[in-house]
Short mmCIF file of C-alpha atoms and ligand atoms in Angstrom, two decimals:
data_model
loop_
_atom_site.label_atom_id
_atom_site.label_comp_id
_atom_site.label_asym_id
_atom_site.label_seq_id
_atom_site.Cartn_x
_atom_site.Cartn_y
_atom_site.Cartn_z
CA MET A 1178 10.60 2.04 26.72
CA THR A 1179 10.60 1.60 23.06
CA ARG A 1180 12.30 -1.42 21.49
CA PHE A 1181 13.67 -1.61 18.03
CA ILE A 1182 13.33 -4.55 15.72
CA PHE A 1183 15.38 -4.19 12.47
CA ILE A 1184 14.30 -6.35 9.44
CA THR A 1185 16.84 -7.01 6.84
CA GLY A 1186 16.64 -9.30 3.82
CA GLY A 1187 19.13 -11.56 2.13
CA VAL A 1188 19.70 -13.69 -0.97
CA VAL A 1189 17.08 -12.24 -3.31
CA SER A 1190 14.58 -9.52 -3.20
CA SER A 1191 10.82 -10.19 -3.22
CA LEU A 1192 10.83 -12.40 -0.25
CA GLY A 1193 8.07 -10.46 1.51
CA LYS A 1194 10.11 -8.43 4.09
CA GLY A 1195 7.02 -6.02 4.21
CA LEU A 1196 4.48 -8.69 5.02
CA SER A 1197 6.95 -10.34 7.50
CA ALA A 1198 7.35 -7.15 9.28
CA ALA A 1199 3.61 -6.37 9.32
CA SER A 1200 2.81 -9.91 10.51
CA LEU A 1201 5.35 -9.70 13.31
CA ALA A 1202 3.76 -6.41 14.31
CA ALA A 1203 0.32 -7.88 14.25
CA LEU A 1204 1.53 -10.73 16.57
CA LEU A 1205 3.09 -8.22 18.99
CA GLN A 1206 -0.15 -6.19 18.86
CA ALA A 1207 -2.08 -9.46 19.46
CA ARG A 1208 -0.07 -9.62 22.78
CA GLY A 1209 -1.19 -6.15 23.72
CA PHE A 1210 1.89 -4.08 22.60
CA LYS A 1211 1.68 -0.87 20.84
CA VAL A 1212 3.61 -1.03 17.63
CA ARG A 1213 4.78 1.30 14.82
CA LEU A 1214 6.38 0.14 11.52
CA ARG A 1215 8.85 2.01 9.38
CA LYS A 1216 10.41 1.51 5.91
CA PHE A 1217 13.72 2.65 4.82
CA ASP A 1218 14.24 2.65 1.07
CA PRO A 1219 17.85 2.84 -0.29
CA TYR A 1220 17.02 4.75 -3.65
CA LEU A 1221 17.90 8.32 -4.28
CA ASN A 1222 14.34 9.44 -5.12
CA VAL A 1223 13.01 11.71 -2.28
CA ASP A 1224 9.89 9.56 -2.44
CA PRO A 1225 8.37 7.09 -4.78
CA GLY A 1226 5.87 9.79 -6.16
CA THR A 1227 7.54 10.46 -9.46
CA MET A 1228 8.47 6.94 -10.08
CA SER A 1229 6.74 4.67 -12.68
CA PRO A 1230 4.36 2.14 -11.10
CA TYR A 1231 6.49 -0.43 -13.31
CA GLN A 1232 9.51 0.56 -11.28
CA HIS A 1233 8.06 0.65 -7.91
CA GLY A 1234 4.52 -0.61 -7.76
CA GLU A 1235 1.85 1.25 -6.02
CA VAL A 1236 2.52 4.55 -4.35
CA TYR A 1237 0.90 4.43 -0.98
CA VAL A 1238 -0.50 7.67 0.32
CA THR A 1239 -0.69 8.52 4.15
CA ASP A 1240 -3.28 10.70 5.75
CA ASP A 1241 -0.66 13.45 6.16
CA GLY A 1242 -0.07 13.39 2.49
CA ALA A 1243 3.29 11.42 2.02
CA GLU A 1244 3.83 9.36 -1.05
CA THR A 1245 5.31 6.19 0.17
CA ASP A 1246 6.30 2.63 -0.46
CA LEU A 1247 3.55 0.08 -0.77
CA ASP A 1248 4.85 -1.88 2.34
CA LEU A 1249 3.28 0.93 4.29
CA GLY A 1250 -0.08 -0.45 3.05
CA HIS A 1251 0.69 -3.88 4.39
CA TYR A 1252 1.56 -2.09 7.78
CA GLU A 1253 -1.76 -0.57 7.95
CA ARG A 1254 -3.76 -3.39 6.79
CA TYR A 1255 -2.23 -5.83 9.34
CA THR A 1256 -2.02 -3.56 12.34
CA GLY A 1257 -4.69 -0.74 11.70
CA VAL A 1258 -2.01 1.68 12.90
CA VAL A 1259 -2.36 4.85 10.79
CA THR A 1260 0.90 5.40 8.86
CA ARG A 1261 2.51 8.76 8.73
CA ARG A 1262 5.12 10.73 6.74
CA SER A 1263 7.84 9.87 9.30
CA ASP A 1264 7.27 6.06 8.76
CA SER A 1265 8.79 6.18 5.21
CA VAL A 1266 12.23 7.39 4.39
CA THR A 1267 14.53 7.20 1.26
CA THR A 1268 18.25 7.76 0.77
CA GLY A 1269 17.14 10.66 -1.21
CA ARG A 1270 15.33 12.28 1.69
CA ILE A 1271 18.20 11.55 4.04
CA TYR A 1272 20.70 13.20 1.81
CA GLN A 1273 18.21 16.15 1.15
CA ALA A 1274 18.18 16.85 4.81
CA VAL A 1275 21.97 16.33 5.26
CA ILE A 1276 22.70 18.73 2.28
CA GLN A 1277 20.23 21.26 3.51
CA ARG A 1278 21.93 21.26 6.97
CA GLU A 1279 25.36 21.69 5.32
CA ARG A 1280 24.14 24.72 3.20
CA ARG A 1281 22.82 26.33 6.43
CA GLY A 1282 26.38 25.86 8.01
CA GLU A 1283 25.03 23.66 10.58
CA TYR A 1284 28.09 21.34 10.54
CA LEU A 1285 30.16 24.03 11.80
CA GLY A 1286 33.15 23.65 9.24
CA ALA A 1287 33.20 19.87 9.52
CA THR A 1288 33.87 17.77 6.37
CA VAL A 1289 30.38 16.08 5.83
CA GLN A 1290 30.59 12.37 5.49
CA VAL A 1291 28.49 9.21 5.24
CA ILE A 1292 29.72 8.03 8.68
CA PRO A 1293 28.93 9.95 10.84
CA HIS A 1294 26.71 12.64 9.27
CA VAL A 1295 24.37 10.47 6.97
CA THR A 1296 24.20 7.49 9.49
CA ASP A 1297 23.34 10.03 12.23
CA ALA A 1298 20.58 11.48 10.05
CA ILE A 1299 19.25 7.96 9.61
CA LYS A 1300 19.39 7.28 13.30
CA GLU A 1301 17.48 10.49 13.83
CA PHE A 1302 14.74 9.35 11.47
CA ILE A 1303 14.50 5.91 13.03
CA GLN A 1304 13.87 7.53 16.56
CA ALA A 1305 11.84 10.53 15.26
CA ASP A 1306 8.09 10.93 15.98
CA ILE A 1307 7.79 8.04 18.47
CA GLY A 1308 5.54 8.16 21.54
CA ASP A 1309 4.59 5.43 23.93
CA GLU A 1310 5.09 2.61 21.30
CA ASP A 1311 6.44 -0.71 22.91
CA PHE A 1312 8.01 -1.60 19.56
CA VAL A 1313 9.12 0.09 16.45
CA LEU A 1314 9.80 -2.28 13.62
CA VAL A 1315 12.10 -0.87 10.90
CA GLU A 1316 12.30 -2.65 7.59
CA ILE A 1317 15.55 -1.93 5.50
CA GLY A 1318 14.44 -2.16 1.81
CA GLY A 1319 16.73 -3.95 -0.68
CA THR A 1320 19.11 -6.99 -0.05
CA VAL A 1321 22.07 -6.94 2.33
CA GLY A 1322 25.26 -6.55 0.32
CA ASP A 1323 23.84 -3.87 -1.96
CA ILE A 1324 26.03 -0.80 -2.21
CA GLU A 1325 22.92 1.44 -1.72
CA SER A 1326 21.74 0.00 1.53
CA LEU A 1327 25.22 0.02 3.38
CA PRO A 1328 24.58 3.23 5.25
CA PHE A 1329 21.38 2.08 6.63
CA VAL A 1330 22.94 -1.34 7.72
CA GLU A 1331 25.66 0.64 9.42
CA ALA A 1332 23.12 2.95 11.03
CA ILE A 1333 21.15 0.16 12.67
CA ARG A 1334 24.47 -1.45 13.78
CA GLN A 1335 25.29 1.63 15.52
CA LEU A 1336 21.88 2.15 17.04
CA GLY A 1337 21.89 -1.37 18.46
CA ASN A 1338 24.96 -0.22 20.34
CA ASP A 1339 23.49 3.26 21.30
CA VAL A 1340 20.44 1.88 22.72
CA GLY A 1341 21.85 -1.41 24.01
CA ARG A 1342 20.98 -4.91 22.85
CA GLU A 1343 18.29 -5.34 25.31
CA ARG A 1344 16.47 -2.78 23.29
CA ALA A 1345 17.35 -3.82 19.76
CA MET A 1346 16.88 -6.94 17.70
CA TYR A 1347 17.91 -7.96 14.22
CA VAL A 1348 15.83 -10.22 12.09
CA HIS A 1349 17.14 -11.41 8.84
CA LEU A 1350 14.85 -12.84 6.14
CA THR A 1351 16.47 -15.29 3.72
CA LEU A 1352 15.64 -17.80 1.21
CA VAL A 1353 16.00 -21.52 1.58
CA PRO A 1354 15.56 -22.98 -1.84
CA TYR A 1355 14.64 -26.52 -2.84
CA ILE A 1356 16.70 -27.77 -5.73
CA PRO A 1357 14.75 -30.37 -7.75
CA SER A 1358 17.63 -32.06 -9.30
CA ALA A 1359 19.30 -32.67 -5.92
CA GLY A 1360 15.98 -33.48 -4.38
CA GLU A 1361 16.89 -31.36 -1.39
CA ILE A 1362 16.93 -27.96 0.14
CA LYS A 1363 19.92 -25.91 0.27
CA THR A 1364 21.23 -23.76 3.26
CA LYS A 1365 24.21 -22.27 1.53
CA PRO A 1366 22.61 -19.04 0.26
CA THR A 1367 21.48 -18.42 3.85
CA GLN A 1368 24.98 -19.02 5.16
CA HIS A 1369 26.44 -16.60 2.73
CA SER A 1370 23.92 -14.00 3.44
CA VAL A 1371 24.51 -13.99 7.09
CA LYS A 1372 28.17 -14.03 6.52
CA GLU A 1373 27.70 -10.79 4.56
CA LEU A 1374 25.52 -9.35 7.44
CA LEU A 1375 28.35 -10.48 9.96
CA GLY A 1376 30.94 -8.75 7.82
CA LEU A 1377 28.93 -5.41 8.37
CA GLY A 1378 29.02 -6.00 12.09
CA ILE A 1379 25.54 -7.56 12.59
CA GLN A 1380 24.82 -10.79 13.98
CA PRO A 1381 21.14 -11.62 13.35
CA ASP A 1382 19.23 -12.58 16.43
CA ILE A 1383 16.61 -14.42 14.32
CA LEU A 1384 16.62 -15.88 10.94
CA LEU A 1385 13.42 -16.10 9.14
CA CYS A 1386 13.74 -18.68 6.31
CA ARG A 1387 11.44 -18.48 3.42
CA CYS A 1388 10.91 -21.92 1.96
CA ASP A 1389 8.26 -23.79 -0.14
CA ARG A 1390 8.30 -26.72 2.22
CA VAL A 1391 9.09 -27.77 5.83
CA ILE A 1392 12.88 -27.49 6.52
CA PRO A 1393 14.12 -30.73 7.95
CA GLU A 1394 15.51 -30.75 11.46
CA GLY A 1395 18.99 -31.54 10.15
CA ALA A 1396 19.10 -28.40 7.71
CA LYS A 1397 17.80 -26.17 10.54
CA LYS A 1398 20.43 -27.37 12.77
CA LYS A 1399 23.06 -26.83 10.15
CA ILE A 1400 21.77 -23.24 9.58
CA ALA A 1401 21.81 -22.54 13.23
CA LEU A 1402 25.29 -23.96 13.58
CA PHE A 1403 26.78 -22.04 10.62
CA CYS A 1404 25.05 -18.89 11.31
CA ASN A 1405 25.79 -18.60 15.03
CA LEU A 1406 22.19 -19.02 16.37
CA ARG A 1407 20.32 -21.20 18.64
CA GLU A 1408 18.10 -23.58 16.69
CA GLU A 1409 14.83 -22.15 17.99
CA ARG A 1410 15.82 -18.75 16.52
CA VAL A 1411 15.87 -20.30 13.06
CA ILE A 1412 12.14 -19.71 12.09
CA LEU A 1413 10.55 -21.42 9.11
CA ALA A 1414 8.62 -19.01 6.96
CA GLN A 1415 6.78 -21.48 4.63
CA ASP A 1416 4.70 -20.39 1.78
CA VAL A 1417 0.99 -20.14 2.56
CA ASP A 1418 -2.23 -20.02 0.45
CA THR A 1419 -3.30 -16.52 1.62
CA ILE A 1420 -1.32 -13.68 2.99
CA TYR A 1421 -3.64 -13.41 5.95
CA GLN A 1422 -2.35 -16.77 7.12
CA VAL A 1423 1.18 -15.43 7.67
CA PRO A 1424 0.70 -14.09 11.31
CA ARG A 1425 -0.71 -17.31 12.39
CA ALA A 1426 2.01 -19.47 10.67
CA TYR A 1427 4.70 -17.30 12.03
CA HIS A 1428 3.10 -17.75 15.55
CA ASP A 1429 2.89 -21.46 15.20
CA GLU A 1430 6.57 -21.62 14.35
CA GLY A 1431 7.49 -19.61 17.49
CA PHE A 1432 8.44 -16.32 15.96
CA ASP A 1433 6.78 -13.81 18.33
CA ALA A 1434 7.71 -15.99 21.36
CA GLN A 1435 11.30 -15.94 20.44
CA VAL A 1436 11.06 -11.98 20.03
CA CYS A 1437 9.64 -11.83 23.39
CA ALA A 1438 12.26 -14.20 24.74
CA HIS A 1439 15.10 -11.92 23.21
CA PHE A 1440 13.71 -8.92 25.06
CA GLY A 1441 13.12 -10.89 28.32
CA ILE A 1442 9.33 -10.27 28.05
CA PRO A 1443 6.97 -12.88 29.73
CA ALA A 1444 5.13 -14.51 26.84
CA HIS A 1445 1.56 -15.43 27.17
CA GLU A 1446 -0.62 -16.41 24.30
CA PRO A 1447 -1.78 -13.74 21.88
CA ASP A 1448 -5.32 -13.57 20.86
CA LEU A 1449 -5.35 -14.51 17.17
CA GLY A 1450 -9.04 -14.99 16.77
CA ARG A 1451 -9.73 -12.16 14.23
CA TRP A 1452 -6.90 -13.56 11.88
CA SER A 1453 -8.45 -17.15 12.06
CA GLU A 1454 -11.84 -15.71 11.17
CA ILE A 1455 -10.41 -13.82 8.17
CA VAL A 1456 -8.55 -16.89 6.90
CA SER A 1457 -11.49 -19.19 7.16
CA ARG A 1458 -13.69 -16.69 5.26
CA VAL A 1459 -10.98 -16.43 2.46
CA ARG A 1460 -10.72 -20.04 2.34
CA ARG A 1461 -14.39 -21.08 2.38
CA PRO A 1462 -16.28 -18.52 0.28
CA GLU A 1463 -19.97 -19.18 -0.36
CA GLY A 1464 -19.79 -18.03 -4.04
CA ILE A 1465 -17.49 -16.36 -6.43
CA VAL A 1466 -17.91 -13.01 -8.26
CA ASN A 1467 -15.91 -11.84 -11.32
CA ILE A 1468 -14.64 -8.36 -11.29
CA ALA A 1469 -12.83 -6.69 -14.29
CA VAL A 1470 -10.31 -4.23 -13.42
CA VAL A 1471 -9.74 -2.09 -16.47
CA GLY A 1472 -6.45 -0.24 -16.08
CA LYS A 1473 -2.94 0.35 -17.49
CA TYR A 1474 -0.42 -1.36 -15.30
CA THR A 1475 -2.09 -4.77 -15.37
CA HIS A 1476 1.00 -6.52 -16.10
CA LEU A 1477 2.47 -5.70 -12.71
CA LEU A 1478 -0.03 -6.41 -10.02
CA ASP A 1479 2.10 -4.46 -7.39
CA ALA A 1480 0.92 -1.42 -9.16
CA TYR A 1481 -2.61 -2.04 -7.68
CA LYS A 1482 -1.59 -3.66 -4.45
CA SER A 1483 -4.09 -1.95 -2.04
CA LEU A 1484 -6.82 -2.22 -4.76
CA GLY A 1485 -6.59 -5.96 -5.04
CA GLU A 1486 -6.50 -6.26 -1.15
CA ALA A 1487 -9.61 -3.93 -0.79
CA LEU A 1488 -11.59 -6.14 -3.34
CA THR A 1489 -10.64 -9.14 -1.32
CA HIS A 1490 -11.87 -7.35 1.83
CA GLY A 1491 -15.13 -6.54 0.02
CA GLY A 1492 -15.35 -10.24 -0.68
CA ILE A 1493 -14.60 -11.29 3.11
CA ALA A 1494 -17.33 -8.92 3.99
CA ASN A 1495 -19.89 -10.61 1.65
CA ASN A 1496 -18.55 -14.19 2.33
CA VAL A 1497 -17.51 -14.55 -1.45
CA GLY A 1498 -14.42 -15.07 -3.29
CA VAL A 1499 -13.54 -12.26 -5.73
CA LYS A 1500 -12.00 -13.38 -9.07
CA LEU A 1501 -10.04 -10.43 -10.60
CA ASP A 1502 -9.70 -10.09 -14.25
CA TRP A 1503 -6.94 -7.64 -14.88
CA ILE A 1504 -7.46 -6.04 -18.36
CA ASP A 1505 -5.36 -3.64 -20.21
CA SER A 1506 -7.78 -0.86 -21.13
CA GLU A 1507 -6.19 -0.35 -24.50
CA ILE A 1508 -7.87 -3.40 -25.78
CA PHE A 1509 -11.38 -1.76 -25.49
CA GLU A 1510 -10.26 0.87 -28.15
CA GLN A 1511 -10.98 -1.94 -30.67
CA PRO A 1512 -14.48 -1.85 -32.06
CA ASP A 1513 -16.86 -4.19 -30.13
CA ALA A 1514 -14.00 -5.34 -27.70
CA VAL A 1515 -16.03 -4.19 -24.66
CA GLN A 1516 -18.50 -6.95 -25.29
CA GLN A 1517 -16.11 -9.26 -23.56
CA LEU A 1518 -17.25 -7.53 -20.39
CA GLU A 1519 -20.60 -9.18 -20.89
CA SER A 1520 -19.94 -11.86 -18.37
CA VAL A 1521 -18.38 -9.96 -15.49
CA HIS A 1522 -20.25 -8.94 -12.39
CA GLY A 1523 -18.64 -5.65 -11.79
CA ILE A 1524 -16.23 -3.19 -13.56
CA LEU A 1525 -13.66 -1.23 -11.76
CA VAL A 1526 -11.47 1.51 -13.32
CA PRO A 1527 -8.55 2.42 -10.89
CA GLY A 1528 -6.44 5.42 -10.60
CA GLY A 1529 -4.23 6.30 -13.42
CA PHE A 1530 -2.11 8.90 -15.29
CA GLY A 1531 -1.73 9.72 -18.99
CA GLU A 1532 -3.71 9.41 -22.25
CA ARG A 1533 -2.70 6.02 -23.33
CA GLY A 1534 -5.73 3.51 -22.80
CA SER A 1535 -8.05 6.27 -21.68
CA GLU A 1536 -10.60 5.95 -24.44
CA GLY A 1537 -10.72 2.26 -23.48
CA LYS A 1538 -11.62 3.16 -20.05
CA ILE A 1539 -14.18 5.50 -21.17
CA ALA A 1540 -15.60 2.71 -23.34
CA ALA A 1541 -15.66 0.38 -20.26
CA ALA A 1542 -17.54 2.96 -18.22
CA CYS A 1543 -19.95 3.46 -21.21
CA PHE A 1544 -20.58 -0.28 -21.23
CA ALA A 1545 -21.29 -0.43 -17.50
CA ARG A 1546 -23.63 2.50 -17.46
CA GLU A 1547 -25.66 1.16 -20.44
CA LYS A 1548 -25.66 -2.52 -19.63
CA ARG A 1549 -26.35 -1.62 -15.94
CA VAL A 1550 -23.24 -3.57 -14.67
CA PRO A 1551 -21.96 -2.26 -11.30
CA TYR A 1552 -19.20 0.30 -12.07
CA PHE A 1553 -16.76 1.61 -9.65
CA GLY A 1554 -14.46 4.55 -10.79
CA ILE A 1555 -11.56 5.40 -8.57
CA CYS A 1556 -9.76 8.80 -9.29
CA PHE A 1557 -8.94 8.62 -12.84
CA GLY A 1558 -11.73 5.98 -13.15
CA MET A 1559 -14.18 8.62 -11.93
CA GLN A 1560 -12.83 11.24 -14.17
CA MET A 1561 -13.15 8.92 -17.28
CA ALA A 1562 -16.71 8.23 -16.19
CA VAL A 1563 -17.62 11.87 -16.01
CA ILE A 1564 -16.15 12.37 -19.52
CA GLU A 1565 -18.28 9.44 -20.72
CA ALA A 1566 -21.39 10.88 -19.18
CA ALA A 1567 -20.61 14.38 -20.58
CA ARG A 1568 -20.30 13.07 -24.01
CA HIS A 1569 -23.05 10.55 -24.14
CA LEU A 1570 -25.68 11.96 -21.69
CA ALA A 1571 -25.08 15.56 -21.85
CA GLY A 1572 -24.16 15.73 -25.63
CA LEU A 1573 -20.71 17.35 -25.03
CA SER A 1574 -18.98 15.46 -27.77
CA GLY A 1575 -15.63 17.32 -27.33
CA ALA A 1576 -15.55 16.54 -23.55
CA GLY A 1577 -12.20 15.53 -22.17
CA THR A 1578 -9.55 16.42 -19.59
CA THR A 1579 -6.81 18.96 -19.87
CA GLU A 1580 -4.40 16.25 -18.60
CA PHE A 1581 -4.05 15.25 -22.31
CA GLY A 1582 -3.89 18.80 -23.51
CA PRO A 1583 -6.49 21.41 -24.45
CA CYS A 1584 -10.03 20.19 -25.37
CA ALA A 1585 -13.40 21.84 -26.41
CA ASP A 1586 -15.21 20.95 -23.18
CA PRO A 1587 -12.72 20.47 -20.28
CA VAL A 1588 -15.02 18.64 -17.82
CA VAL A 1589 -11.87 17.59 -15.93
CA GLY A 1590 -9.19 20.29 -15.54
CA LEU A 1591 -6.06 21.21 -13.69
CA MET A 1592 -6.48 22.06 -10.19
CA THR A 1593 -4.49 25.27 -9.25
CA GLU A 1594 -5.94 26.08 -5.82
CA TRP A 1595 -7.68 24.20 -3.11
CA THR A 1596 -8.14 24.54 0.67
CA ARG A 1597 -6.69 22.24 3.39
CA GLY A 1598 -8.35 23.23 6.72
CA ASN A 1599 -8.09 26.98 6.79
CA GLN A 1600 -5.24 27.10 4.34
CA ILE A 1601 -5.14 27.64 0.66
CA GLU A 1602 -2.77 25.40 -1.36
CA ARG A 1603 -1.65 26.81 -4.87
CA ARG A 1604 0.00 25.11 -7.84
CA ASN A 1605 0.74 26.12 -11.27
CA ALA A 1606 1.35 23.95 -14.55
CA ALA A 1607 5.07 24.82 -14.60
CA GLY A 1608 5.70 23.81 -10.90
CA ASP A 1609 7.75 20.65 -9.79
CA LEU A 1610 6.03 17.41 -10.35
CA GLY A 1611 7.23 15.71 -7.06
CA GLY A 1612 5.00 15.98 -4.08
CA THR A 1613 2.79 18.65 -5.58
CA MET A 1614 -0.47 16.77 -6.20
CA ARG A 1615 -3.52 17.24 -3.88
CA LEU A 1616 -2.26 14.58 -1.45
CA GLY A 1617 -3.48 13.02 1.69
CA ALA A 1618 -6.61 13.16 3.76
CA TYR A 1619 -9.35 15.61 2.87
CA HIS A 1620 -12.88 15.90 4.29
CA ALA A 1621 -15.83 15.61 2.07
CA THR A 1622 -19.48 16.19 2.60
CA LEU A 1623 -22.10 13.78 1.36
CA GLU A 1624 -25.62 14.64 0.06
CA PRO A 1625 -28.19 13.22 2.60
CA GLY A 1626 -30.27 10.55 0.92
CA SER A 1627 -27.58 9.71 -1.70
CA ARG A 1628 -26.41 6.16 -2.20
CA VAL A 1629 -22.92 6.99 -0.89
CA ALA A 1630 -24.44 8.64 2.37
CA GLU A 1631 -26.30 5.35 2.96
CA ILE A 1632 -23.22 3.20 2.18
CA TYR A 1633 -21.03 5.11 4.65
CA GLY A 1634 -23.88 5.68 7.08
CA SER A 1635 -22.53 9.31 7.41
CA THR A 1636 -22.54 12.55 5.61
CA GLU A 1637 -18.98 13.48 6.80
CA ILE A 1638 -16.13 11.55 5.56
CA SER A 1639 -12.29 11.76 5.20
CA GLU A 1640 -10.43 9.95 2.43
CA ARG A 1641 -6.87 9.99 0.90
CA HIS A 1642 -6.29 11.75 -2.33
CA ARG A 1643 -3.53 11.77 -4.87
CA HIS A 1644 -4.49 13.78 -8.08
CA ARG A 1645 -3.78 16.88 -10.04
CA TYR A 1646 -6.84 17.26 -11.93
CA GLU A 1647 -10.40 17.51 -10.78
CA VAL A 1648 -13.95 17.40 -12.28
CA ASN A 1649 -14.76 20.91 -13.48
CA ILE A 1650 -17.41 22.46 -11.24
CA ASN A 1651 -18.62 24.71 -14.11
CA TYR A 1652 -20.14 21.66 -15.64
CA LYS A 1653 -21.87 20.50 -12.56
CA ALA A 1654 -25.39 21.80 -13.39
CA GLN A 1655 -25.29 20.53 -16.99
CA LEU A 1656 -24.07 17.08 -15.92
CA GLU A 1657 -26.71 16.86 -13.08
CA LYS A 1658 -29.42 17.73 -15.63
CA ALA A 1659 -28.12 14.83 -17.75
CA GLY A 1660 -28.40 12.28 -14.95
CA LEU A 1661 -25.18 12.54 -12.81
CA ARG A 1662 -25.47 13.06 -9.18
CA PHE A 1663 -22.81 14.99 -7.49
CA SER A 1664 -23.25 13.32 -4.20
CA GLY A 1665 -19.99 14.26 -2.42
CA MET A 1666 -18.23 17.67 -2.46
CA SER A 1667 -15.28 19.18 -0.68
CA PRO A 1668 -16.65 21.03 2.50
CA ASP A 1669 -16.33 24.34 0.68
CA GLY A 1670 -18.44 23.03 -2.15
CA LEU A 1671 -15.88 23.66 -4.86
CA LEU A 1672 -14.49 20.30 -5.67
CA PRO A 1673 -16.59 17.30 -6.73
CA GLU A 1674 -15.52 14.30 -4.70
CA ILE A 1675 -18.13 11.68 -5.74
CA VAL A 1676 -20.55 11.26 -8.65
CA GLU A 1677 -23.21 8.57 -8.89
CA ILE A 1678 -25.94 7.70 -11.33
CA PRO A 1679 -29.09 7.12 -9.25
CA ASP A 1680 -30.85 5.35 -12.04
CA HIS A 1681 -28.37 2.39 -12.09
CA PRO A 1682 -27.94 -0.61 -9.97
CA TRP A 1683 -24.44 0.80 -8.71
CA PHE A 1684 -22.51 3.35 -10.42
CA ILE A 1685 -20.19 5.34 -8.33
CA GLY A 1686 -17.03 7.45 -9.03
CA VAL A 1687 -14.85 8.80 -6.36
CA GLN A 1688 -12.02 11.38 -6.76
CA TYR A 1689 -10.13 9.76 -3.78
CA HIS A 1690 -8.51 6.40 -3.23
CA PRO A 1691 -10.72 4.31 -0.64
CA GLU A 1692 -8.54 1.20 -1.14
CA LEU A 1693 -5.82 2.72 0.87
CA LYS A 1694 -8.00 2.52 4.05
CA SER A 1695 -9.53 -0.89 3.77
CA LYS A 1696 -8.40 -3.49 6.15
CA PRO A 1697 -9.22 -7.14 6.20
CA PHE A 1698 -10.95 -6.88 9.60
CA GLU A 1699 -12.47 -3.47 8.62
CA PRO A 1700 -13.45 -3.66 4.86
CA HIS A 1701 -13.94 -0.31 3.29
CA PRO A 1702 -17.88 0.31 3.11
CA LEU A 1703 -17.53 1.21 -0.65
CA PHE A 1704 -15.81 -2.02 -1.40
CA THR A 1705 -18.35 -3.98 0.68
CA SER A 1706 -21.15 -2.42 -1.07
CA PHE A 1707 -19.68 -2.86 -4.61
CA ILE A 1708 -19.11 -6.58 -4.02
CA LYS A 1709 -22.45 -6.91 -2.59
CA ALA A 1710 -23.86 -5.32 -5.94
CA ALA A 1711 -21.60 -7.65 -7.93
CA VAL A 1712 -23.20 -10.71 -5.95
CA GLU A 1713 -26.66 -9.42 -6.97
CA GLN A 1714 -25.31 -8.90 -10.55
CA SER A 1715 -24.11 -12.59 -10.62
CA ARG A 1716 -27.65 -13.77 -9.86
CA LEU A 1717 -28.78 -12.04 -13.11
CA VAL A 1718 -26.22 -13.17 -15.52
N1 LIG B 1270 -4.24 11.56 -13.56
C1 LIG B 1270 -5.23 12.11 -12.81
C2 LIG B 1270 -5.05 13.29 -11.89
O1 LIG B 1270 -3.85 13.58 -11.87
C3 LIG B 1270 -5.79 10.94 -11.92
C4 LIG B 1270 -4.82 10.47 -10.79
C5 LIG B 1270 -5.09 9.32 -10.11
O2 LIG B 1270 -5.92 8.46 -10.61
N2 LIG B 1270 -4.59 9.05 -8.99
O3 LIG B 1270 -5.93 13.99 -11.62
#
């Protein structure tokens, strides 16, 4: 019997609903339950794929090729449960489904309305594609009271009635701010937020209160009294020094025990051993390495959420702290500016789009290659490294990517056809932008004896992709002669997936996004190996 836990947020956004949901799921999992996590986003885009990273942060890609909210990354990292397209739904997607149904005449002459048609569609999505999960945790994006999220709040209210309260629970995350001038914390925003939720017909079963300090007993009592809850259902979510401490901190406050109590499930102690191990490694590193991440959206770290986490995981695997230096690549377009990379132990150029700053990324790749600093190119970062090698090793001075327009030597070009399993997928330059990249998990075959084959410990891998351009196979022979090794290819041998420079301490470019699959308790082998190389580099400089 699947139970539903709905997580809403109040007072302000950015309180960490995604991490809260992921942490609760991890705690339930540690008690032996099977979980699934879902995110509902109230915006009208069908998915975040066409949104600027400044608007939305990272686009997290699932194995089955959906472009989704970055919270799905937290879900996977905390639970190891592989996310799917059905775990991420936006208002745009709901409306698309409703309107398509209307056009097909499936509403049989009815006037199509938010209630019941849109709310029914939301309820269908919540309950779709569920197997033997004990718990499905559904996070509602936005803040309660927003116009956009009203249909979602209404739908979860209805669903609580449909399945019965013994199978549904409402968790509301709020802020309890400390006001320095008054010298005390304030409960009023939480009271108002719960009032808002009550006005929409939902009495929260648990309040999760974000606070930068311990909430005094008196204040907790007050929140319980005004919000119509028992005191033990008011849970403190105090700020912690590492996000991997959140599950343990919640457990210590009784969060998962209260959830079990709500559902009448006998509560025995969960095994949180692996979380304690991760936290102690993060807190007590044996050294520090400095990694320069040379990208474009460096002012908004949410744009590189999984990447930052995967680098931390690489540090956990090597027992070192990873200090990240986020550098806007444009600055390397000034003469000699790359020299500031002199003191770093590794350079990473992440995924990206568009011409701005690309020459700076090429300069960073050139610096890494020439100065023998470990280099990790991910997607766009691989493409820039290939252009650099083409220009400076193979002598193709006009090498570039057709992403920025025509060029003399298109060593990176638009992909118009590729195979997925037994099927051919086709695109053309004039098609829709949304959802049309090469998306999701694809297999690659690694060359035996290559560095990557050694790192993976295998010659068959599957990784997640999100790109429209590819390294042009027609230049393969020429680039290989110049010193680049094409050590990973698509199984049909047509799409370059990995390049490496054998005569270099660590220089690898991958066309896919390994960061999406890294987990704290299962760091991705490429990140483990890259950080290991950085540790070795740190002994040299
Ligand atoms: N802009 C490049 C492409 O579309 C790289 C994309 C990426 O880095 N995710 O191929």
